[in-house]
mmCIF file with all atom_site columns, C-alpha atoms in Angstrom:
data_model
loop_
_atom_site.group_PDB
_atom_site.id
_atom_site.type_symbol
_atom_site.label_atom_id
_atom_site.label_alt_id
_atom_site.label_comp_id
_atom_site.label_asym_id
_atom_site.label_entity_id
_atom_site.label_seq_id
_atom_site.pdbx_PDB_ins_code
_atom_site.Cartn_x
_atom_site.Cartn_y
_atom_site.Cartn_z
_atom_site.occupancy
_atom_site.B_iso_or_equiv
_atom_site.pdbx_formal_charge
_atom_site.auth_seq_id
_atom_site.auth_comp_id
_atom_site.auth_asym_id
_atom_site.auth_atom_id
_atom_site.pdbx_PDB_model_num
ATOM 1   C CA . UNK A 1 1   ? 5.828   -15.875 -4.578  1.00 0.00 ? 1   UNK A CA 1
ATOM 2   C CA . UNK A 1 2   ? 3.528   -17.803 -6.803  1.00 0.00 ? 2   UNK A CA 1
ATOM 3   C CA . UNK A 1 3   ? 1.662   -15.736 -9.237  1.00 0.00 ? 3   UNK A CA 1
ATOM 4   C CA . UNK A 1 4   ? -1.574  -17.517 -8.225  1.00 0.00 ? 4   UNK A CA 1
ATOM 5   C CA . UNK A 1 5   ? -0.801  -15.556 -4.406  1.00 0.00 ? 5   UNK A CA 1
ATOM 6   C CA . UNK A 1 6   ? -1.366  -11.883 -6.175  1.00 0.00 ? 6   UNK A CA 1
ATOM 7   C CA . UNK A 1 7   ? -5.341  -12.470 -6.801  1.00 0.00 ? 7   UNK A CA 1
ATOM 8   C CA . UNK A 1 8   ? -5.959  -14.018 -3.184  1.00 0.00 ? 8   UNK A CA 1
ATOM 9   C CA . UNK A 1 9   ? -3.349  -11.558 -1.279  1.00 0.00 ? 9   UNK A CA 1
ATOM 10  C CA . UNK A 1 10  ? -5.294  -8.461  -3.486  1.00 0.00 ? 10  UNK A CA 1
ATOM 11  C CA . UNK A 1 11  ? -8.775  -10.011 -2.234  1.00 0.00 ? 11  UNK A CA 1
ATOM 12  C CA . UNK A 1 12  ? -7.738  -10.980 1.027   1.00 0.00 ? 12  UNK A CA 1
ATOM 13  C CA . UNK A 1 13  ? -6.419  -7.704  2.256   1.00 0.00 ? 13  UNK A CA 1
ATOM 14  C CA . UNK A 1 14  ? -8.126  -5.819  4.044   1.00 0.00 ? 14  UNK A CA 1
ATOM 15  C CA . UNK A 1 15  ? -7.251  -1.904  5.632   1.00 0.00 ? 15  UNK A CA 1
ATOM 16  C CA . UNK A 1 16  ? -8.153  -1.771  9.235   1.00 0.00 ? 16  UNK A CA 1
ATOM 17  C CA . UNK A 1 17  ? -7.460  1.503   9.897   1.00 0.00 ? 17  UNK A CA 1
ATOM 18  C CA . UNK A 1 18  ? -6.830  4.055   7.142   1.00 0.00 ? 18  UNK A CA 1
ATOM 19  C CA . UNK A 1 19  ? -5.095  7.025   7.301   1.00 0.00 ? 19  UNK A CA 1
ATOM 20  C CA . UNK A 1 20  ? -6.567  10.372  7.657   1.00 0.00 ? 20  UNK A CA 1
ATOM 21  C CA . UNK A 1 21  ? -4.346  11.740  5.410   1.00 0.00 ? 21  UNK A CA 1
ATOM 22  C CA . UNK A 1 22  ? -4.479  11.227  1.574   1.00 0.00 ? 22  UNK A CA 1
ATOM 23  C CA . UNK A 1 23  ? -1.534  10.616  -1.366  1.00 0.00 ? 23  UNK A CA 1
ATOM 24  C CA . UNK A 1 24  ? -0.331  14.397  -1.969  1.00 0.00 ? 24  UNK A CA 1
ATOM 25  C CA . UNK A 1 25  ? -1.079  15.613  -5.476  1.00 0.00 ? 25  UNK A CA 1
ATOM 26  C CA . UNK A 1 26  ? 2.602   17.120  -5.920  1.00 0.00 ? 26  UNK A CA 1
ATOM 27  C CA . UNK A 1 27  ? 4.991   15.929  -3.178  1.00 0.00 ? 27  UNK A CA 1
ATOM 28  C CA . UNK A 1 28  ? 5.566   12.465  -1.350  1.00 0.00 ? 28  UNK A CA 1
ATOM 29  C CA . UNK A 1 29  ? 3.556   10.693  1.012   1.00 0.00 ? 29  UNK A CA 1
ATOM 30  C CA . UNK A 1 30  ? 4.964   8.367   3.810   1.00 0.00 ? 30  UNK A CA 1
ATOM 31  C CA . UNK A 1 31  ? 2.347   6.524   5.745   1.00 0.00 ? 31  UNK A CA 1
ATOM 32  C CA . UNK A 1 32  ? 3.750   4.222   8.605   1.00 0.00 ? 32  UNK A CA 1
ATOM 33  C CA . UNK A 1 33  ? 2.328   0.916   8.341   1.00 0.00 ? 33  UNK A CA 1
ATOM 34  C CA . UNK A 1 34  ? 1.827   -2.245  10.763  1.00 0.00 ? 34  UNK A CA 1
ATOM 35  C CA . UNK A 1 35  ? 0.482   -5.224  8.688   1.00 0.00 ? 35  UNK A CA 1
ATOM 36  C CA . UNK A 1 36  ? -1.106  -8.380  10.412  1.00 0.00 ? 36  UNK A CA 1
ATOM 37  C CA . UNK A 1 37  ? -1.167  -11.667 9.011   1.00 0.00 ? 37  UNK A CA 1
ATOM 38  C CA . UNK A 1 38  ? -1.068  -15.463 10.043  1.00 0.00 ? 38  UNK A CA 1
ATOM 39  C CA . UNK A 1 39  ? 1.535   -17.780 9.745   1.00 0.00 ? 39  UNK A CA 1
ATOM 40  C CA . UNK A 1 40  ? 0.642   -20.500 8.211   1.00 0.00 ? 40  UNK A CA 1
ATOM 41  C CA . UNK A 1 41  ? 3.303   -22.986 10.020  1.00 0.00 ? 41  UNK A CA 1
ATOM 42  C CA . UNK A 1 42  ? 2.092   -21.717 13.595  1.00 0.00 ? 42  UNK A CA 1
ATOM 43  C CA . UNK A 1 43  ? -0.880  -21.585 14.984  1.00 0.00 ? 43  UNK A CA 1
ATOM 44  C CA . UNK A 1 44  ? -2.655  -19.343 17.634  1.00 0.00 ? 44  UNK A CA 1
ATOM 45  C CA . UNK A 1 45  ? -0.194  -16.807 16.061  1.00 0.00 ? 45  UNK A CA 1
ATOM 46  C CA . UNK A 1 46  ? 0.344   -13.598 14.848  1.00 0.00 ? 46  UNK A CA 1
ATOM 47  C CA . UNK A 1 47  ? 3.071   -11.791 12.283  1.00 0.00 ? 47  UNK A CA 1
ATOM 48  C CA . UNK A 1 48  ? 3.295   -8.063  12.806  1.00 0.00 ? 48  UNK A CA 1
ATOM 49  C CA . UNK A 1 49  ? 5.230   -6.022  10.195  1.00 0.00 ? 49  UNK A CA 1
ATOM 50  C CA . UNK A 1 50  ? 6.327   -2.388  10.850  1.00 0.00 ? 50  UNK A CA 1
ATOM 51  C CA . UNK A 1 51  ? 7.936   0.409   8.510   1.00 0.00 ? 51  UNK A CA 1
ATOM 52  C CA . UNK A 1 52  ? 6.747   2.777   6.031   1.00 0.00 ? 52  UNK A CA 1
ATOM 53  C CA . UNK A 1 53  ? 5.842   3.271   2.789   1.00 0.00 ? 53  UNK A CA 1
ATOM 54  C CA . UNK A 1 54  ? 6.193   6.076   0.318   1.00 0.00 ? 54  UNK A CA 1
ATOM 55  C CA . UNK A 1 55  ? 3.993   7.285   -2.528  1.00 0.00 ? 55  UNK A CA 1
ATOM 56  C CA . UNK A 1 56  ? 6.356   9.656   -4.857  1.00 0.00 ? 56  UNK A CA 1
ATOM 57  C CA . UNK A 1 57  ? 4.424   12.111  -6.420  1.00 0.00 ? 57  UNK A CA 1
ATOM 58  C CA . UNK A 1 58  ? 3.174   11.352  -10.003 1.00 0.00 ? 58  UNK A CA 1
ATOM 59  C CA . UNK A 1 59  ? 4.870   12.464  -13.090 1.00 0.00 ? 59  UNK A CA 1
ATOM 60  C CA . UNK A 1 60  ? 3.193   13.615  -16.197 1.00 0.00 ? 60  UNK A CA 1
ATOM 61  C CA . UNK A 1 61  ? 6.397   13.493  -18.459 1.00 0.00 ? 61  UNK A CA 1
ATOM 62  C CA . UNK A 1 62  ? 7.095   9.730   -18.375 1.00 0.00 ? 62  UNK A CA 1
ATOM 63  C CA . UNK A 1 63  ? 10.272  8.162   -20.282 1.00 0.00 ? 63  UNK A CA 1
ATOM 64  C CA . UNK A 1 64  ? 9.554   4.681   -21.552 1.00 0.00 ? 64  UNK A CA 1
ATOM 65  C CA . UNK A 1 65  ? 8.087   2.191   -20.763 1.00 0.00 ? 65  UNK A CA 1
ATOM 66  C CA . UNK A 1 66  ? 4.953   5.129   -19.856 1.00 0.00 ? 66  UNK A CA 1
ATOM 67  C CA . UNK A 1 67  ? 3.420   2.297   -18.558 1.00 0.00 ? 67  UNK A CA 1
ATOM 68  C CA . UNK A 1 68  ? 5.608   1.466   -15.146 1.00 0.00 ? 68  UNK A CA 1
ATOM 69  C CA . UNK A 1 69  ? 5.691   1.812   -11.833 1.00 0.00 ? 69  UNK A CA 1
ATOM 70  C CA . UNK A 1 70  ? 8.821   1.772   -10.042 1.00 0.00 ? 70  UNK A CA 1
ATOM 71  C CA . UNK A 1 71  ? 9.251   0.217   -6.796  1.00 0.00 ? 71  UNK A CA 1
ATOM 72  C CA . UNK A 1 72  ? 12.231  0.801   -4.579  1.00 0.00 ? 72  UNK A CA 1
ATOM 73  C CA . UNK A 1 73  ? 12.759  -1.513  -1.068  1.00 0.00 ? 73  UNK A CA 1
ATOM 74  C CA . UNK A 1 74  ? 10.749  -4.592  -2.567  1.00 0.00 ? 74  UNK A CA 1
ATOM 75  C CA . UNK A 1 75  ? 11.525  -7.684  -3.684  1.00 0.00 ? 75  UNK A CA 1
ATOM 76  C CA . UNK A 1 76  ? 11.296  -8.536  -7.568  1.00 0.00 ? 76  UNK A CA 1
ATOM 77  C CA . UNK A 1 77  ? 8.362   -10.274 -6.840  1.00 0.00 ? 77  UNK A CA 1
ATOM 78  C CA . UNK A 1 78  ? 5.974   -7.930  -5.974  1.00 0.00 ? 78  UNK A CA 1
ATOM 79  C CA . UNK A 1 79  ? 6.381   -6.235  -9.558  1.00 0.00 ? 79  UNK A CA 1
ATOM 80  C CA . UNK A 1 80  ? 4.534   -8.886  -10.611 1.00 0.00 ? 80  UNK A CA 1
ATOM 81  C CA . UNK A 1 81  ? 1.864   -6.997  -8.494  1.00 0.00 ? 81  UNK A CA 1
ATOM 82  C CA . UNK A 1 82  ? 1.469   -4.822  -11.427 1.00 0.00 ? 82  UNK A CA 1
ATOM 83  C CA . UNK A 1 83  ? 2.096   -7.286  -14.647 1.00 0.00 ? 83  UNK A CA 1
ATOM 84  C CA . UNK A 1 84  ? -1.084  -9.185  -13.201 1.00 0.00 ? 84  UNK A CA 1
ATOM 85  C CA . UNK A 1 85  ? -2.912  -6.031  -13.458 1.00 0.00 ? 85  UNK A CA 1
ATOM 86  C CA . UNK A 1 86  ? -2.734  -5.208  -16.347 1.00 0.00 ? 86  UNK A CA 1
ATOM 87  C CA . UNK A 1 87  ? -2.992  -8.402  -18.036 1.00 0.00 ? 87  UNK A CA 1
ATOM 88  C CA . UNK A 1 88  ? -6.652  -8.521  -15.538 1.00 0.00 ? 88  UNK A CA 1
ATOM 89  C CA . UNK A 1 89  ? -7.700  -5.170  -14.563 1.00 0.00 ? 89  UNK A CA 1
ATOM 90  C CA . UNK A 1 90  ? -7.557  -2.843  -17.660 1.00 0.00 ? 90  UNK A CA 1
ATOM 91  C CA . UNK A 1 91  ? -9.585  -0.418  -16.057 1.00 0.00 ? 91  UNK A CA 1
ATOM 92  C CA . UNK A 1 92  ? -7.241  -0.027  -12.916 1.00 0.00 ? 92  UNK A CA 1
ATOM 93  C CA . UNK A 1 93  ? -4.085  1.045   -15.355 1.00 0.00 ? 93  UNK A CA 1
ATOM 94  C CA . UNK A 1 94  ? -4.704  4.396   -16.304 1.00 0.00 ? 94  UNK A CA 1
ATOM 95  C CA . UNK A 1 95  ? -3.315  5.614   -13.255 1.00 0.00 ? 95  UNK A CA 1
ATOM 96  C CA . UNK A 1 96  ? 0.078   3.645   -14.586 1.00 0.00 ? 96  UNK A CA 1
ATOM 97  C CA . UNK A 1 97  ? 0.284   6.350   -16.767 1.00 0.00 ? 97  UNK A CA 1
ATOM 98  C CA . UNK A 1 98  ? 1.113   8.864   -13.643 1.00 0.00 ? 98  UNK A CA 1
ATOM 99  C CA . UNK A 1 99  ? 4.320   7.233   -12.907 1.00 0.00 ? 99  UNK A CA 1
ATOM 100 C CA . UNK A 1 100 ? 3.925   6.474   -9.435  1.00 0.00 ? 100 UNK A CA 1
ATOM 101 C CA . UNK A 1 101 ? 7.182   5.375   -7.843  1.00 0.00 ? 101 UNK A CA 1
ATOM 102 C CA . UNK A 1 102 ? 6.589   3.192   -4.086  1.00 0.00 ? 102 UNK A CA 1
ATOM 103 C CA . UNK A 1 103 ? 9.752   2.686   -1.736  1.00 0.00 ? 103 UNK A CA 1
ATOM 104 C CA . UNK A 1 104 ? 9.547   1.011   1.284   1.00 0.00 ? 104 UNK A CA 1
ATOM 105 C CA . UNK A 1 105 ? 11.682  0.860   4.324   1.00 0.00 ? 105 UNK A CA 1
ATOM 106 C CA . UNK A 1 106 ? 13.341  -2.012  5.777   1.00 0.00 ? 106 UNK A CA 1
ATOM 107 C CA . UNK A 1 107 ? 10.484  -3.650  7.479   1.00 0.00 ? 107 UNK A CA 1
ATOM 108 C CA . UNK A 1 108 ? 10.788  -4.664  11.237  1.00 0.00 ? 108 UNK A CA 1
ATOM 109 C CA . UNK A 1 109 ? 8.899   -8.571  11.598  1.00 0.00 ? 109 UNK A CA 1
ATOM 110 C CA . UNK A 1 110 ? 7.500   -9.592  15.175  1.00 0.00 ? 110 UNK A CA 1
ATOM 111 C CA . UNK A 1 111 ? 5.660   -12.877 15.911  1.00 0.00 ? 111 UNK A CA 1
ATOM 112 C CA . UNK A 1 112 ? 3.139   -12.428 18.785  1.00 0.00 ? 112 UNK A CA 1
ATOM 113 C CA . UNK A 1 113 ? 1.665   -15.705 19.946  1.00 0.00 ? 113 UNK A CA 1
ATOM 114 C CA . UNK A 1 114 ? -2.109  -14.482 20.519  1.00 0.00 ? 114 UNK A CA 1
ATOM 115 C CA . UNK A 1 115 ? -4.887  -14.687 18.099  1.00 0.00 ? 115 UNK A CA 1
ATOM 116 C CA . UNK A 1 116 ? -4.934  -12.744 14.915  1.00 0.00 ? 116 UNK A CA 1
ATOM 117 C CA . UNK A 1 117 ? -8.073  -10.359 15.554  1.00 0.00 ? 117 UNK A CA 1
ATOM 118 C CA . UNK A 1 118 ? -6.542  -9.420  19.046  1.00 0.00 ? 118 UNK A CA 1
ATOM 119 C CA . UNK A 1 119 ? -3.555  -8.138  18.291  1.00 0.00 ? 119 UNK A CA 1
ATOM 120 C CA . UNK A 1 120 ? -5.310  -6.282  14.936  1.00 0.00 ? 120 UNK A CA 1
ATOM 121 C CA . UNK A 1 121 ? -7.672  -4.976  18.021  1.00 0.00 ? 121 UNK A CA 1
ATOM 122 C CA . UNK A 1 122 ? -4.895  -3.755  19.896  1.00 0.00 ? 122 UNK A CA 1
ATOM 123 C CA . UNK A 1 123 ? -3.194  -2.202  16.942  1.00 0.00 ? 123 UNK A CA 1
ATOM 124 C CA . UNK A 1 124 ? -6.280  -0.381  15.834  1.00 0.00 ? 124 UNK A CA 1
ATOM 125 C CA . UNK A 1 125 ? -6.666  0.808   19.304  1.00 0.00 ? 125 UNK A CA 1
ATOM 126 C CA . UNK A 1 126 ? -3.211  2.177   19.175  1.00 0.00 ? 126 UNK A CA 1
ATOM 127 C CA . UNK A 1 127 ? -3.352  4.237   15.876  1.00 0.00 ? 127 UNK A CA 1
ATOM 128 C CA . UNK A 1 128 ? -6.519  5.658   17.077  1.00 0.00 ? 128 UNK A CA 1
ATOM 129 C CA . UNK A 1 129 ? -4.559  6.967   20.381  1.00 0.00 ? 129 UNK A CA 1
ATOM 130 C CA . UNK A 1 130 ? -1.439  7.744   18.278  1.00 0.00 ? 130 UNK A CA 1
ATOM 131 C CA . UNK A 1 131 ? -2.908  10.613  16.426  1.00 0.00 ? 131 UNK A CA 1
ATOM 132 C CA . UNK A 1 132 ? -0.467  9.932   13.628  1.00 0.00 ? 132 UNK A CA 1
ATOM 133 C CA . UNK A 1 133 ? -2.917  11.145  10.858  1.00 0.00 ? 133 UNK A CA 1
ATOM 134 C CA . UNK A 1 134 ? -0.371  8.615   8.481   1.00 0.00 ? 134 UNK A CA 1
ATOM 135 C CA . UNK A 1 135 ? -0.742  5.491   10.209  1.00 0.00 ? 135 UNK A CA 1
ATOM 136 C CA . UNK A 1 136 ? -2.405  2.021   8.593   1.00 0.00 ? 136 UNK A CA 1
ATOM 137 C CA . UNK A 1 137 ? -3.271  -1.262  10.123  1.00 0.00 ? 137 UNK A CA 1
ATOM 138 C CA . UNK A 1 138 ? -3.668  -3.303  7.487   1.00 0.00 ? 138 UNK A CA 1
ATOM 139 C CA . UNK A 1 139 ? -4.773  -7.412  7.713   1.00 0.00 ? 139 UNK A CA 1
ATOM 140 C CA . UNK A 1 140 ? -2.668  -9.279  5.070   1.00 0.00 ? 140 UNK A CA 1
ATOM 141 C CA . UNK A 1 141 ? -1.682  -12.541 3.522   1.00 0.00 ? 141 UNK A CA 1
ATOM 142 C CA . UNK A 1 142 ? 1.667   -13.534 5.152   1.00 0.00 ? 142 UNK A CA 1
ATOM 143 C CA . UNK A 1 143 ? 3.747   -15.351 2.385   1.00 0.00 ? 143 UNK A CA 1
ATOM 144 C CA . UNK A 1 144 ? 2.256   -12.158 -0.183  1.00 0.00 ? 144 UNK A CA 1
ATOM 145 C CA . UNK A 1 145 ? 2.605   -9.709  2.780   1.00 0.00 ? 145 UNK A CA 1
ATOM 146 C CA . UNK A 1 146 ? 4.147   -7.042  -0.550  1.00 0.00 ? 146 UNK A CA 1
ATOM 147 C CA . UNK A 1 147 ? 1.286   -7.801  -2.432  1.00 0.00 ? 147 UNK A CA 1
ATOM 148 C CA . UNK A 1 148 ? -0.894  -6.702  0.799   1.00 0.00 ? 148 UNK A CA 1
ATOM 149 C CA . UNK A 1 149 ? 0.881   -3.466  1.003   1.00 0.00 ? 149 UNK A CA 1
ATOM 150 C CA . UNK A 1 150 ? 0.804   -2.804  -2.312  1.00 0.00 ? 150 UNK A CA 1
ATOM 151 C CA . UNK A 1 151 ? -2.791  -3.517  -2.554  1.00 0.00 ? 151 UNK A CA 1
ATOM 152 C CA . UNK A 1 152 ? -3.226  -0.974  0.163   1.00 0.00 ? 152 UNK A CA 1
ATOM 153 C CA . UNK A 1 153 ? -1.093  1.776   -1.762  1.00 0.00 ? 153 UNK A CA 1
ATOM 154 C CA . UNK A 1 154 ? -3.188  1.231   -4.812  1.00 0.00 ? 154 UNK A CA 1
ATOM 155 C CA . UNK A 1 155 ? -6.412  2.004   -2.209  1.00 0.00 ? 155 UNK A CA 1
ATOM 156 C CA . UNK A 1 156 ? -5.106  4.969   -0.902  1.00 0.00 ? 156 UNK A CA 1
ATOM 157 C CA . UNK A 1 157 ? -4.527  6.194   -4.821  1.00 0.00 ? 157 UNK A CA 1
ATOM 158 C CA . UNK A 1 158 ? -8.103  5.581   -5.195  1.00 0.00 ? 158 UNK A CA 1
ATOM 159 C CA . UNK A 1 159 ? -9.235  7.582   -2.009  1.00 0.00 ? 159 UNK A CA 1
ATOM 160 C CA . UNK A 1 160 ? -6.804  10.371  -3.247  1.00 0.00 ? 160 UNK A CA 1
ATOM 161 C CA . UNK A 1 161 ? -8.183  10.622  -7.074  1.00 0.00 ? 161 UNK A CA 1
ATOM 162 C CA . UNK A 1 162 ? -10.687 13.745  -6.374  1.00 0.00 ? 162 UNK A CA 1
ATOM 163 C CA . UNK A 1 163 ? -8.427  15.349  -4.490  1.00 0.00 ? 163 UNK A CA 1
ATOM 164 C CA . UNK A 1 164 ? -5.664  15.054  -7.072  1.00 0.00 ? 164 UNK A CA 1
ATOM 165 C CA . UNK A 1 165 ? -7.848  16.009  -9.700  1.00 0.00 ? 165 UNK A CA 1
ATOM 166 C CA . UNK A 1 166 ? -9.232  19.042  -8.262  1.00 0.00 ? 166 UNK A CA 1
ATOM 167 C CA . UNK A 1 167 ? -5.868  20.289  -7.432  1.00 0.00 ? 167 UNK A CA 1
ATOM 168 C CA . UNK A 1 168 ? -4.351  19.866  -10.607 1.00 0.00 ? 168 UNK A CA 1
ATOM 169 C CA . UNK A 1 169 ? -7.859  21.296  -12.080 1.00 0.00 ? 169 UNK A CA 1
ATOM 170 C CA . UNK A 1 170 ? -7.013  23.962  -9.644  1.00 0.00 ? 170 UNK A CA 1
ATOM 171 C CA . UNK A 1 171 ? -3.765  24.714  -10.889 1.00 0.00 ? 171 UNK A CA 1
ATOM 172 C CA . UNK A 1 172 ? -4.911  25.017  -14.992 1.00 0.00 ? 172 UNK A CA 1
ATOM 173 C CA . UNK A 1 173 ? -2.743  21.283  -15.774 1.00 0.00 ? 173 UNK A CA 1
ATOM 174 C CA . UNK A 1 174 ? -6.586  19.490  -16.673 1.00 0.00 ? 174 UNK A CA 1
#
């Protein structure tokens, strides 16, 4: 992957459907993911990845670097994910200092040949019925399809921030 990729996967992704649930503020967090995107050798098709992801809860003891995020299932790559921002985005790395650790599960590819927006349709349509309160559809960039996830992990740490921060107010460790 091209380091030029990260910015347009990061802008280009977009969560479809987002999970009702939210990153836990002292365990681990597994949301099941299908992410879209469209080859860019075939046309009138769609790529459908499956698995999960996992959000490891936060540690406030860090060794060094304090500074990292581990990943575990992806590709060498995608740290790069992270180098970018914080050489561009100063402002998103205090939650580096957390120690999040991602891991990802093998990742199960399918091409459908139908257009893009259907298939998202139909997969939207599905996690509503599913009632899996840790499902995602998430639209992606195909040859930065990490960068997509990961772009979707770092949302979902967003969306969890008050929570987290009330329960460790909660708990007397703010």
């Amino acid at each position: 992957m091209h380091a030029g990729n990260i910015p347009y996967a990061i802008a280009n992704t977009e969560v479809l459907y987002v999970p009702d649930r939210r990153i836990d503020t002292f365990g681990e967090t597994r949301f099941n993911f299908r992410l879209i995107t469209e080859p860019m050798d075939e046309v009138g098709a769609a790529r459908v990845r499956s698995g999960w992801v996992e959000a490891h809860r936060p540690r406030i003891v860090r060794p060094v670097p304090p500074d990292s995020v581990e990943l575990e299932g992806f590709s060498p790559a995608a740290a790069r994910v992270f180098d970018w921002l914080r050489s561009t985005e100063g402002r998103m790395c205090a939650w580096f200092k957390y120690g999040f650790r991602f891991s990802r599960s093998e990742v199960q590819v399918e091409t459908v040949h139908e257009d893009s927006r259907e298939v998202a349709d139909r997969l939207v349509k599905d996690a509503l019925e599913s009632g899996d309160s840790f499902r995602a559809v998430i639209k992606g960039v195909d040859d930065a399809w990490e960068v997509s996830l990961l772009r979707f992990m770092m949302e979902m740490i967003q969306q969890s921030h008050e929570i987290n921060a009330f329960d460790f107010h909660r708990r007397g460790l703010i």
